[in-house]
Each structure stands twice: as C-alpha cells, then as structure tokens.
Amino acid sequence: MFRHGSRFLSRASTMRWRRPFSTDLPAEAYKDSNFVEAWRKAIPTVEPPSTPSAFMATRPATPSSIPSKLTVNFVLPYSSELSGKEVDMVIIPATTGQMGVLPGHVATIAELKPGILSVHEGNDVSKYFVSGGFAYVHANSFADIITVEAVPLDRIDPNLVQKGLTDFTQKLSTASTDVEKAEAQIGVDVHSALNAALTG
C-alpha cells in the first residue's frame, strides 16, 4: 500500500483542479438548459415551466476593491431590525467566540449562541441580546444575520434576569427527567448569557 504512495503524491501535485468559490460564479440568473431541452423534446407544443432558480434575484457582483461599509440585514421570524443598513462593523456572538465582521470579510457561515450582537456605525454602537441563530457573511460585503429572538440591550430588566437565573438554577437541581434537565439547562445558559451581557 505504501509503495504506491509516492506515485499518488506526485500525480496529485500535478493535477490542476479546484472547486470554484461562489464569488467565481457568474452573477446572472441561472437557466436550467438541460431541463428546458428535455421538456421541449417531451412536449414541444407547451412552453416549459419556470424552475425555482428563475425566481431567485441575481446575486450582487463581488466588488473589485473592498467597500468602506458593510451592508447588514438583521432579521427575526416576525420582524426586520435592519434592512440593507450600511455600517462600519458588526460583532456577533458565534459559538466559536466573538467574531468581528468588517467590509471585505471572507465568506463565512457562523452559528450564533446567546450573547450580544453589536452594530457599529461611526461612534454609535447598537447592542442587541440574541438568543441564537445564524450569520451569513458574503464575499461582496453583505451580512445576513438571522436570529430566533433579539432584544435591544437597554430594554432588558436586570432584576428579571436575576430572578430567571435563580428559578432555572433551582429547576436544574430538582429536575428528574432528561427533558426537564435539558429545558432547565437552556434556561440557565440563556439567563447566564443575559446576566453577563448586562454586567460585562
């Protein structure tokens, strides 16, 4: 098995292939020519229906230079907090740690944990407590942040946070089933993150 290893390595180094990045793909809408061709062969008298890709908006082209602003869309299931807002930076609470996103950031998908999302625009900083979700950072300096729940930090009552933390800690210590333990642990995690956001 190892006798053929050097031959494989030398062949692999001479191979010239790479998977294209999404930024290398054309920005125009994609037409499913195979589908249209097959349709016209099967039913030449009927116009082919539109495929889902026909309804998608074209992706903005990646700029050749780094823009001065990051365009942010921050949405919840029931509302849109920011829509196409141009900002200097956002700091998101990713599961891997706090992540700062500036214009020109590499394309990334990050899962969010309970914590503070801060939006920096000049000297103004807007802070939100998010319960979790995902952030999609695109190569064209657009960022889409989708969260389950978000509250401006100045609207959170510290007394209710302390009470909730105490209640869930007590529930966790008295939980008897796995479901009760999991629900209590989620409550402790969220209220601990809320407490850290308010005191930190």
mmCIF file of C-alpha atoms in Angstrom:
data_model
loop_
_atom_site.group_PDB
_atom_site.id
_atom_site.type_symbol
_atom_site.label_atom_id
_atom_site.label_comp_id
_atom_site.label_asym_id
_atom_site.label_seq_id
_atom_site.Cartn_x
_atom_site.Cartn_y
_atom_site.Cartn_z
ATOM 1 C CA MET A 1 0.000 0.000 0.000
ATOM 2 C CA PHE A 2 2.750 2.458 0.933
ATOM 3 C CA ARG A 3 4.788 1.504 -2.171
ATOM 4 C CA HIS A 4 2.340 3.412 -4.347
ATOM 5 C CA GLY A 5 2.124 6.421 -2.032
ATOM 6 C CA SER A 6 4.905 8.428 -3.701
ATOM 7 C CA ARG A 7 3.394 7.865 -7.148
ATOM 8 C CA PHE A 8 -0.010 9.078 -5.886
ATOM 9 C CA LEU A 9 1.507 12.159 -4.243
ATOM 10 C CA SER A 10 3.434 13.166 -7.354
ATOM 11 C CA ARG A 11 0.311 12.719 -9.503
ATOM 12 C CA ALA A 12 -1.799 14.743 -7.026
ATOM 13 C CA SER A 13 0.653 17.627 -7.093
ATOM 14 C CA THR A 14 0.484 17.856 -10.888
ATOM 15 C CA MET A 15 -3.314 17.779 -11.039
ATOM 16 C CA ARG A 16 -4.747 21.218 -11.802
ATOM 17 C CA TRP A 17 -8.241 21.320 -10.413
ATOM 18 C CA ARG A 18 -10.031 23.330 -7.808
ATOM 19 C CA ARG A 19 -13.566 23.816 -6.739
ATOM 20 C CA PRO A 20 -14.839 27.294 -7.692
ATOM 21 C CA PHE A 21 -15.808 29.721 -4.962
ATOM 22 C CA SER A 22 -19.289 31.207 -5.074
ATOM 23 C CA THR A 23 -17.645 34.529 -5.917
ATOM 24 C CA ASP A 24 -16.154 32.973 -9.084
ATOM 25 C CA LEU A 25 -19.583 32.061 -10.420
ATOM 26 C CA PRO A 26 -21.428 34.448 -12.723
ATOM 27 C CA ALA A 27 -23.840 36.856 -11.070
ATOM 28 C CA GLU A 28 -26.544 36.459 -13.723
ATOM 29 C CA ALA A 29 -29.542 34.198 -13.180
ATOM 30 C CA TYR A 30 -29.014 30.513 -13.883
ATOM 31 C CA LYS A 31 -31.035 28.834 -16.645
ATOM 32 C CA ASP A 32 -31.536 25.087 -16.383
ATOM 33 C CA SER A 33 -30.845 24.317 -20.035
ATOM 34 C CA ASN A 34 -30.914 20.512 -19.530
ATOM 35 C CA PHE A 35 -34.418 20.721 -18.099
ATOM 36 C CA VAL A 36 -35.660 23.042 -20.873
ATOM 37 C CA GLU A 37 -34.127 20.830 -23.572
ATOM 38 C CA ALA A 38 -35.659 17.654 -22.104
ATOM 39 C CA TRP A 39 -39.027 19.392 -21.778
ATOM 40 C CA ARG A 40 -39.022 20.534 -25.414
ATOM 41 C CA LYS A 41 -38.236 17.007 -26.573
ATOM 42 C CA ALA A 42 -41.059 15.517 -24.490
ATOM 43 C CA ILE A 43 -43.726 18.201 -25.023
ATOM 44 C CA PRO A 44 -42.728 20.517 -27.871
ATOM 45 C CA THR A 45 -46.091 22.294 -28.040
ATOM 46 C CA VAL A 46 -46.091 23.501 -24.420
ATOM 47 C CA GLU A 47 -43.796 26.202 -23.060
ATOM 48 C CA PRO A 48 -41.570 24.832 -20.246
ATOM 49 C CA PRO A 49 -42.432 25.980 -16.714
ATOM 50 C CA SER A 50 -40.072 28.149 -14.706
ATOM 51 C CA THR A 51 -37.760 26.361 -12.301
ATOM 52 C CA PRO A 52 -37.095 27.690 -8.767
ATOM 53 C CA SER A 53 -33.821 29.291 -9.901
ATOM 54 C CA ALA A 54 -35.791 31.544 -12.259
ATOM 55 C CA PHE A 55 -37.427 33.251 -9.267
ATOM 56 C CA MET A 56 -34.199 34.000 -7.408
ATOM 57 C CA ALA A 57 -32.797 37.509 -7.512
ATOM 58 C CA THR A 58 -29.399 37.760 -9.107
ATOM 59 C CA ARG A 59 -26.515 37.802 -6.660
ATOM 60 C CA PRO A 60 -24.725 41.182 -6.472
ATOM 61 C CA ALA A 61 -21.306 41.005 -8.067
ATOM 62 C CA THR A 62 -18.263 40.903 -5.799
ATOM 63 C CA PRO A 63 -16.593 44.333 -5.881
ATOM 64 C CA SER A 64 -13.021 44.537 -7.185
ATOM 65 C CA SER A 65 -11.989 46.655 -4.177
ATOM 66 C CA ILE A 66 -13.077 46.471 -0.553
ATOM 67 C CA PRO A 67 -16.039 48.792 0.118
ATOM 68 C CA SER A 68 -15.895 51.231 3.004
ATOM 69 C CA LYS A 69 -19.143 49.930 4.551
ATOM 70 C CA LEU A 70 -20.663 46.561 5.405
ATOM 71 C CA THR A 71 -24.319 46.114 4.378
ATOM 72 C CA VAL A 72 -26.269 44.301 7.097
ATOM 73 C CA ASN A 73 -29.656 42.592 7.072
ATOM 74 C CA PHE A 74 -30.711 41.619 10.611
ATOM 75 C CA VAL A 75 -33.993 39.697 10.696
ATOM 76 C CA LEU A 76 -36.201 37.846 13.150
ATOM 77 C CA PRO A 77 -39.065 35.458 12.308
ATOM 78 C CA TYR A 78 -41.584 38.248 12.933
ATOM 79 C CA SER A 79 -39.728 41.461 12.011
ATOM 80 C CA SER A 80 -36.706 43.039 10.371
ATOM 81 C CA GLU A 81 -34.435 45.010 12.698
ATOM 82 C CA LEU A 82 -32.020 46.193 9.986
ATOM 83 C CA SER A 83 -32.587 46.016 6.250
ATOM 84 C CA GLY A 84 -29.751 46.972 3.910
ATOM 85 C CA LYS A 85 -28.151 49.100 6.632
ATOM 86 C CA GLU A 86 -24.610 50.249 5.852
ATOM 87 C CA VAL A 87 -22.403 50.031 8.953
ATOM 88 C CA ASP A 88 -18.701 50.002 9.821
ATOM 89 C CA MET A 89 -18.657 46.677 11.674
ATOM 90 C CA VAL A 90 -20.767 44.090 13.480
ATOM 91 C CA ILE A 91 -19.602 41.850 16.306
ATOM 92 C CA ILE A 92 -21.551 38.616 16.548
ATOM 93 C CA PRO A 93 -21.656 36.015 19.352
ATOM 94 C CA ALA A 94 -20.589 32.955 17.348
ATOM 95 C CA THR A 95 -20.392 29.548 19.010
ATOM 96 C CA THR A 96 -16.623 29.687 18.395
ATOM 97 C CA GLY A 97 -16.328 33.059 20.171
ATOM 98 C CA GLN A 98 -16.945 36.728 19.435
ATOM 99 C CA MET A 99 -16.483 37.410 15.724
ATOM 100 C CA GLY A 100 -15.934 40.864 14.266
ATOM 101 C CA VAL A 101 -17.135 41.359 10.695
ATOM 102 C CA LEU A 102 -15.735 44.249 8.647
ATOM 103 C CA PRO A 103 -16.206 45.133 4.969
ATOM 104 C CA GLY A 104 -14.313 42.652 2.799
ATOM 105 C CA HIS A 105 -14.629 39.809 5.327
ATOM 106 C CA VAL A 106 -14.150 36.328 3.929
ATOM 107 C CA ALA A 107 -17.401 34.484 3.147
ATOM 108 C CA THR A 108 -18.493 32.658 6.314
ATOM 109 C CA ILE A 109 -21.449 30.930 7.925
ATOM 110 C CA ALA A 110 -21.468 31.102 11.722
ATOM 111 C CA GLU A 111 -23.889 29.657 14.258
ATOM 112 C CA LEU A 112 -24.837 32.146 16.961
ATOM 113 C CA LYS A 113 -25.062 31.435 20.670
ATOM 114 C CA PRO A 114 -26.906 33.529 23.257
ATOM 115 C CA GLY A 115 -24.990 36.787 23.638
ATOM 116 C CA ILE A 116 -24.523 40.373 22.492
ATOM 117 C CA LEU A 117 -24.679 41.409 18.862
ATOM 118 C CA SER A 118 -23.226 44.890 18.457
ATOM 119 C CA VAL A 119 -23.631 47.067 15.382
ATOM 120 C CA HIS A 120 -21.007 49.806 14.982
ATOM 121 C CA GLU A 121 -21.817 52.841 12.884
ATOM 122 C CA GLY A 122 -19.284 55.626 13.370
ATOM 123 C CA ASN A 123 -19.294 56.430 17.107
ATOM 124 C CA ASP A 124 -22.759 54.890 17.602
ATOM 125 C CA VAL A 125 -22.978 51.318 18.854
ATOM 126 C CA SER A 126 -26.330 49.499 18.980
ATOM 127 C CA LYS A 127 -26.354 46.382 21.137
ATOM 128 C CA TYR A 128 -28.881 43.548 20.977
ATOM 129 C CA PHE A 129 -29.160 40.397 23.019
ATOM 130 C CA VAL A 130 -29.731 37.466 20.666
ATOM 131 C CA SER A 131 -30.839 34.007 21.759
ATOM 132 C CA GLY A 132 -29.220 32.164 18.852
ATOM 133 C CA GLY A 133 -29.374 31.857 15.092
ATOM 134 C CA PHE A 134 -27.019 32.112 12.132
ATOM 135 C CA ALA A 135 -24.893 34.747 10.422
ATOM 136 C CA TYR A 136 -24.140 34.527 6.718
ATOM 137 C CA VAL A 137 -21.255 36.746 5.641
ATOM 138 C CA HIS A 138 -20.982 37.079 1.863
ATOM 139 C CA ALA A 139 -17.853 37.937 -0.110
ATOM 140 C CA ASN A 140 -19.499 41.080 -1.514
ATOM 141 C CA SER A 141 -19.509 42.766 1.956
ATOM 142 C CA PHE A 142 -23.109 41.833 2.737
ATOM 143 C CA ALA A 143 -24.025 40.110 6.011
ATOM 144 C CA ASP A 144 -27.345 38.414 6.768
ATOM 145 C CA ILE A 145 -27.995 37.800 10.456
ATOM 146 C CA ILE A 146 -30.984 35.612 11.300
ATOM 147 C CA THR A 147 -31.936 35.142 14.943
ATOM 148 C CA VAL A 148 -34.808 33.477 16.762
ATOM 149 C CA GLU A 149 -35.167 36.306 19.275
ATOM 150 C CA ALA A 150 -33.419 39.660 19.720
ATOM 151 C CA VAL A 151 -33.947 42.468 22.221
ATOM 152 C CA PRO A 152 -32.136 45.812 22.440
ATOM 153 C CA LEU A 153 -29.860 45.559 25.464
ATOM 154 C CA ASP A 154 -31.255 48.720 27.107
ATOM 155 C CA ARG A 155 -34.747 47.149 27.269
ATOM 156 C CA ILE A 156 -33.708 44.206 29.481
ATOM 157 C CA ASP A 157 -34.591 44.364 33.196
ATOM 158 C CA PRO A 158 -31.625 43.154 35.310
ATOM 159 C CA ASN A 159 -33.932 42.159 38.202
ATOM 160 C CA LEU A 160 -35.970 39.820 35.977
ATOM 161 C CA VAL A 161 -32.746 38.303 34.628
ATOM 162 C CA GLN A 162 -31.523 37.542 38.171
ATOM 163 C CA LYS A 163 -34.898 36.073 39.106
ATOM 164 C CA GLY A 164 -34.949 33.907 35.959
ATOM 165 C CA LEU A 165 -31.397 32.675 36.609
ATOM 166 C CA THR A 166 -32.318 31.725 40.171
ATOM 167 C CA ASP A 167 -35.508 29.959 39.063
ATOM 168 C CA PHE A 168 -33.820 27.931 36.305
ATOM 169 C CA THR A 169 -30.875 27.019 38.548
ATOM 170 C CA GLN A 170 -33.343 25.649 41.113
ATOM 171 C CA LYS A 171 -35.262 23.766 38.372
ATOM 172 C CA LEU A 172 -31.997 22.262 37.147
ATOM 173 C CA SER A 173 -31.097 20.964 40.607
ATOM 174 C CA THR A 174 -34.539 19.394 41.126
ATOM 175 C CA ALA A 175 -35.073 18.074 37.557
ATOM 176 C CA SER A 176 -35.752 14.326 37.426
ATOM 177 C CA THR A 177 -36.130 13.581 33.705
ATOM 178 C CA ASP A 178 -33.781 14.282 30.814
ATOM 179 C CA VAL A 179 -36.312 16.653 29.238
ATOM 180 C CA GLU A 180 -36.654 18.681 32.455
ATOM 181 C CA LYS A 181 -32.859 18.821 32.780
ATOM 182 C CA ALA A 182 -32.425 19.959 29.161
ATOM 183 C CA GLU A 183 -35.097 22.677 29.477
ATOM 184 C CA ALA A 184 -33.618 23.918 32.751
ATOM 185 C CA GLN A 185 -30.081 23.902 31.305
ATOM 186 C CA ILE A 186 -31.217 26.009 28.325
ATOM 187 C CA GLY A 187 -32.837 28.474 30.753
ATOM 188 C CA VAL A 188 -29.647 28.659 32.826
ATOM 189 C CA ASP A 189 -27.495 29.184 29.709
ATOM 190 C CA VAL A 190 -29.688 31.982 28.313
ATOM 191 C CA HIS A 191 -30.066 33.787 31.642
ATOM 192 C CA SER A 192 -26.327 33.441 32.365
ATOM 193 C CA ALA A 193 -25.580 34.995 28.973
ATOM 194 C CA LEU A 194 -28.121 37.766 29.668
ATOM 195 C CA ASN A 195 -26.523 38.416 33.053
ATOM 196 C CA ALA A 196 -23.020 38.514 31.538
ATOM 197 C CA ALA A 197 -24.264 40.925 28.837
ATOM 198 C CA LEU A 198 -25.696 43.292 31.427
ATOM 199 C CA THR A 199 -22.791 43.185 33.877
ATOM 200 C CA GLY A 200 -19.939 42.944 31.342
#
